[in-house]
Coordinates of C-alpha atoms in Angstrom, one line a residue:
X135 CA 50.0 17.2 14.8
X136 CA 46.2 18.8 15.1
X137 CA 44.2 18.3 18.3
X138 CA 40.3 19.5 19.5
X139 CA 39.4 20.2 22.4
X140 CA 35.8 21.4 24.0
X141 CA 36.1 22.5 26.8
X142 CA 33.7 24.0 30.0
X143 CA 36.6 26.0 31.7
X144 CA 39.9 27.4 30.7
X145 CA 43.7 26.9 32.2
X146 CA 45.7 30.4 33.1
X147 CA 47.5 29.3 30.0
X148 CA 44.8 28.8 27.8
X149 CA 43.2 32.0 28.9
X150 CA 46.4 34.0 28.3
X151 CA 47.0 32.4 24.6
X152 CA 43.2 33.2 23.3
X153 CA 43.0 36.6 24.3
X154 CA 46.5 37.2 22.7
X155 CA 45.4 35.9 19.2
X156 CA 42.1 37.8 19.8
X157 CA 43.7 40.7 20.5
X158 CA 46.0 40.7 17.9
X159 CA 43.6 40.1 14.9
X160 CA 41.2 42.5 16.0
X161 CA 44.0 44.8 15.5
X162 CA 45.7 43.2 12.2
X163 CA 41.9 43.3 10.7
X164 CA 40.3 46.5 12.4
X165 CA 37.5 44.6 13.8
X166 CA 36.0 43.0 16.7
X167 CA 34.9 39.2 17.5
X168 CA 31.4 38.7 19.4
X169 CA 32.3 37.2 22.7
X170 CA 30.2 37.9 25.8
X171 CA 31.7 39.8 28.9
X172 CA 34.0 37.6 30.5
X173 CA 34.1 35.0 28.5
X174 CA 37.1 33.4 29.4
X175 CA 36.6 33.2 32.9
X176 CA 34.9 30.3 34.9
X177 CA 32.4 28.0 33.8
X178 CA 28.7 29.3 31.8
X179 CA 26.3 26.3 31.9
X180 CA 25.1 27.8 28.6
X181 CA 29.3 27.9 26.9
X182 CA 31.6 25.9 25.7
X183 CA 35.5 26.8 24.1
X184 CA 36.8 24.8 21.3
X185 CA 40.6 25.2 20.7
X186 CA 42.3 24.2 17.7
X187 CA 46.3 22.9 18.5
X188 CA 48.9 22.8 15.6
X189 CA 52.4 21.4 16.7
X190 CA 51.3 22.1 20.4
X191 CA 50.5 26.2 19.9
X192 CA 47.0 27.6 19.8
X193 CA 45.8 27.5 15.8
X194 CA 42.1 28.9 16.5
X195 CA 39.7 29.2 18.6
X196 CA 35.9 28.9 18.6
X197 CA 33.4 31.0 21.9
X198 CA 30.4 28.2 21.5
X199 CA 27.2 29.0 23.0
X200 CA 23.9 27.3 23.6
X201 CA 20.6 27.6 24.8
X202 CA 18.8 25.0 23.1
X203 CA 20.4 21.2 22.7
X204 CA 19.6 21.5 19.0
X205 CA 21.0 24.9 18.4
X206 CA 24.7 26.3 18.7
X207 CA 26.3 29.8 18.0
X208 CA 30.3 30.3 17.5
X209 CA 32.3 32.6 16.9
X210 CA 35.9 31.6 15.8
X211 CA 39.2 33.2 16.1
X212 CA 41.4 31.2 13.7
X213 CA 45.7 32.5 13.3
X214 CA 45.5 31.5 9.9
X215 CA 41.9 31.8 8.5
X216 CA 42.8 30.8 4.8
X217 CA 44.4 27.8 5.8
X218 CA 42.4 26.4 8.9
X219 CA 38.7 27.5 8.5
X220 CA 37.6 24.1 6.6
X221 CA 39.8 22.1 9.1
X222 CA 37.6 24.0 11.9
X223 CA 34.3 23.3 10.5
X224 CA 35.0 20.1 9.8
X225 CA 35.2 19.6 13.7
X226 CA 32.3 21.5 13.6
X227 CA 29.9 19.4 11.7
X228 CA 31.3 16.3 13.5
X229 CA 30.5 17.8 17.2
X230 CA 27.1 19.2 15.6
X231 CA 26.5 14.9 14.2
X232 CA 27.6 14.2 17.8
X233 CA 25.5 16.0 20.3
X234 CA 22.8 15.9 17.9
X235 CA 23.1 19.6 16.8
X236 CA 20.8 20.3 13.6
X237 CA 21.4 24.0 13.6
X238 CA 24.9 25.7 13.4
X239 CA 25.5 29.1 13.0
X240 CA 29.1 31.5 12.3
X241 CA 29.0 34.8 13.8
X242 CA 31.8 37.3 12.4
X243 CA 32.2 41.5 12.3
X244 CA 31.5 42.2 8.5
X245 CA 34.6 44.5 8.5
X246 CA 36.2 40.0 8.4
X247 CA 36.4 40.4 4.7
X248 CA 38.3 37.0 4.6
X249 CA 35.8 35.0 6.3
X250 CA 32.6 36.6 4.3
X251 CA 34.7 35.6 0.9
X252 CA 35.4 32.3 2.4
X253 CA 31.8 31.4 3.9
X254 CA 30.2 32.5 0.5
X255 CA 33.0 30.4 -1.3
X256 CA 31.5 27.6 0.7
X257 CA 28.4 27.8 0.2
X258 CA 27.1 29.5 3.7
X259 CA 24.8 31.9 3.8
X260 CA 24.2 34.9 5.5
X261 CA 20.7 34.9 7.9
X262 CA 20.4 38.3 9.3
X263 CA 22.8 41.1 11.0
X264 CA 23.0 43.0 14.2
X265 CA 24.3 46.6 15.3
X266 CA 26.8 46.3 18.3
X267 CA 25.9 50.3 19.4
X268 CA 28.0 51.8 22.1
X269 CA 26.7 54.6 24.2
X270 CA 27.9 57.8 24.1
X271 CA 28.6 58.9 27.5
X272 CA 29.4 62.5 26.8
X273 CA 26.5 62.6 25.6
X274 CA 24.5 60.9 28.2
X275 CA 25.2 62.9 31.2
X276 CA 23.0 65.7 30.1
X277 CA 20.0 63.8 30.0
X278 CA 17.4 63.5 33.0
X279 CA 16.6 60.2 34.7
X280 CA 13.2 58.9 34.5
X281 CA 11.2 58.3 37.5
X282 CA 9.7 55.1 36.4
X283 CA 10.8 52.0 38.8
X284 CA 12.6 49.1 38.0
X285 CA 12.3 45.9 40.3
X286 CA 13.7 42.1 40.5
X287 CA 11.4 39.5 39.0
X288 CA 9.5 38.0 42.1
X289 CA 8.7 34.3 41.8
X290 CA 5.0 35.2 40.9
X291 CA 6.1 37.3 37.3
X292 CA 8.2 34.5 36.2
X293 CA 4.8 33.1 33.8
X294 CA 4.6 36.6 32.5
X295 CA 8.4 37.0 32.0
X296 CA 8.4 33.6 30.3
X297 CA 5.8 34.5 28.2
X298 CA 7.1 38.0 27.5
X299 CA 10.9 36.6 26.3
X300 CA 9.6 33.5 24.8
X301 CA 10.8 31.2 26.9
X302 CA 11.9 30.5 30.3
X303 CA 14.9 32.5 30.9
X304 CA 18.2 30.8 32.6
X305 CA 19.4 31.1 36.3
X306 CA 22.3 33.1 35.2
X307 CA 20.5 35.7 33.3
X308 CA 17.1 36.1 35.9
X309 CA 19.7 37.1 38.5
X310 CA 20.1 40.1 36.3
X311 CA 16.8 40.9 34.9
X312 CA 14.4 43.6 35.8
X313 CA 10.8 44.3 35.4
X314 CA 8.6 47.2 35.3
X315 CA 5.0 46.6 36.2
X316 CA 1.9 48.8 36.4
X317 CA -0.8 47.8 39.0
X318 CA 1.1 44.1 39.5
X319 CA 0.8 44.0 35.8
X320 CA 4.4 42.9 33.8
X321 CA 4.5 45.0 31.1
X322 CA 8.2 45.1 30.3
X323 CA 11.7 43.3 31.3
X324 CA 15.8 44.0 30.5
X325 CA 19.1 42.5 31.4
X326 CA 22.3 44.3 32.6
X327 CA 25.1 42.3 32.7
X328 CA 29.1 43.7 34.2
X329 CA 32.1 42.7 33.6
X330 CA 35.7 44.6 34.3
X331 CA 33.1 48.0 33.8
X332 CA 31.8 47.2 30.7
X333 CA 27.9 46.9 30.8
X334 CA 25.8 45.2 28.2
X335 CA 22.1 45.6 28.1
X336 CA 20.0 42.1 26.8
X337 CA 16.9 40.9 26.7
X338 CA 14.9 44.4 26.4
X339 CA 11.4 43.3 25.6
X340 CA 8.0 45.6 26.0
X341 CA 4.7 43.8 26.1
X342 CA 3.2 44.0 22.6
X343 CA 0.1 46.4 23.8
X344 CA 2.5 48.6 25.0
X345 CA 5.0 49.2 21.9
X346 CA 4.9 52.5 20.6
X347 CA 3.7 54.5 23.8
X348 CA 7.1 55.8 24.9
X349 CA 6.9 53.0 27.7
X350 CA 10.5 51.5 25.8
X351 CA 12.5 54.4 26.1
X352 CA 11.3 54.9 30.1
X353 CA 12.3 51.5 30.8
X354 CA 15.6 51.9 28.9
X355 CA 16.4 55.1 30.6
X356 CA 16.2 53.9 33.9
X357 CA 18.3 50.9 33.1
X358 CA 20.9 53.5 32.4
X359 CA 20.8 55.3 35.6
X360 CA 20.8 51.8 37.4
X361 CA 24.4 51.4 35.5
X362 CA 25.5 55.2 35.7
X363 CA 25.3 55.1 39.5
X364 CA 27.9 52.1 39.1
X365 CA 30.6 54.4 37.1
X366 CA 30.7 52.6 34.1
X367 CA 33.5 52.2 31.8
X368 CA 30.9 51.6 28.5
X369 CA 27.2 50.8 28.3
X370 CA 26.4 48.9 25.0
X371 CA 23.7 46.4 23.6
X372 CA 22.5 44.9 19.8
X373 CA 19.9 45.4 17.7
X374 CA 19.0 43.4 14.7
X375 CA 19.7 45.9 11.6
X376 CA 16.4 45.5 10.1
X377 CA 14.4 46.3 13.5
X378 CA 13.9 50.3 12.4
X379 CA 12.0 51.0 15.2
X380 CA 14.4 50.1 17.9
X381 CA 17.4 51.2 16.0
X382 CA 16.4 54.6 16.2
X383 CA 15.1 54.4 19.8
X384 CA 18.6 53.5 20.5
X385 CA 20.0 55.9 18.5
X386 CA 17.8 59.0 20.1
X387 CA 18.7 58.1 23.4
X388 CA 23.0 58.3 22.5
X389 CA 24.0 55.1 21.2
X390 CA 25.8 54.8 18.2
X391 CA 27.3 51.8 16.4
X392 CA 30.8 50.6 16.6
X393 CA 30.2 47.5 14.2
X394 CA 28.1 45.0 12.5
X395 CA 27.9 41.3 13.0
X396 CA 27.0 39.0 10.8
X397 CA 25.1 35.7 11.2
X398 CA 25.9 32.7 8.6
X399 CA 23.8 29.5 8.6
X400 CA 26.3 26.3 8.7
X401 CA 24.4 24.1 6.5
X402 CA 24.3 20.1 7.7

């Protein structure tokens, strides 16, 4: 017997059965799944899980993630991908029809042969890719902090911060942004987010007048020593493979990439 289920938040059980078969694939495939930190635990306004029962035991799973009514993410975790890929997106396409969903979009490591033969078998194409890069915290230690200052966004840059990420950021994520500012003026903003020591670093954006001035590389420095004086376990964050300049901005400063992921367009 198959059964769906979307859910906001997880059972002990449920927990303990996805991050087993995560677990487990990443190391029967050598590669990794995009899931934020902690996404198992409590309940993301922005999340949802969809799990996939066969004969009452966990058959796949799919990290769901929105930010935009129209617009969903996912990246699935399936025990059998050969045999239950077309049954998942089947579910898919009918919660897409549903909730009135008009774009879908896979996210897998490109080390997931299977899936990339699969997806292309079907039809869905590949949008655009992003380094995961981890840094490299040997490497880090020897470098000097910069003396610029980060600060919490105050009620008065929220216009500015809006208008510098493109939109008005959730409560979740402004609880964790900074902003630098010159003479009250907003001029950049980044997100570090924590869980179990693991840092990742969102949201990095530099106002367009200021690109190219050394201004991203200040900014992003100090955002490491904010983490660094929290002892760390890793410090990582994306770029999209085709954004040059930041690639080797990140690079320069000790990051190096661990994997690729891969964005597919799930075609209505």
């Amino acid at each position: 017997m198959k059964k769906f289920d979307w859910k906001k938040v997880l059972t002990d059980e449920e927990k303990k059965q996805i991050l087993t078969l995560k677990k487990e694939n990443e190391a029967k495939l050598s590669m990794n799944y995009k899931l934020d930190l902690g996404f198992t635990d409590g309940e993301k306004g922005y999340a949802k899980h969809l799990l996939y029962w066969k004969d009452g035991e966990l058959a796949g799973y799919g990290w769901a993630t929105s930010f935009d009514p129209s617009e969903l993410e996912l990246t699935l975790i399936l025990f059998d991908s050969k045999t239950d890929l077309s049954t998942m997106l089947t579910e898919i396409h009918r919660y897409a029809d549903e909730h009135k969903v008009t774009s879908v979009v896979l996210i897998a490591d490109e080390a997931d042969e299977t899936s990339a033969d699969q997806f292309r078998e079907m039809g869905i194409e590949k949008q655009f890719s992003e380094y995961y890069m981890l840094l490299n915290m040997d490497w880090v230690e020897g470098t000097e902090a910069t003396a610029i200052e980060l600060v919490s966004p105050s009620s008065v840059d929220l216009p500015k911060l809006e208008q510098l990420l493109g939109g008005r950021p959730i409560e979740e994520d402004l609880a964790n942004t900074y902003v630098y500012k010159e003479n009250e003026q907003l001029l950049a903003c980044i997100r570090l987010e924590e869980t179990t020591g693991e840092w990742g670093i969102f949201g990095f954006v530099v106002q367009e007048g200021q690109r190219g001035k050394g201004l991203g590389r200040k900014v992003l420095t100090a955002s490491i020593g904010l983490i660094l004086e929290r002892a760390p376990e890793s410090i990582y964050l994306e770029v999209e493979t085709d954004n040059q300049p930041a690639y080797h901005l990140y690079q320069s400063i000790g990051f190096d990439v661990r994997n690729q992921y891969d964005y597919y367009n799930l075609s209505k």
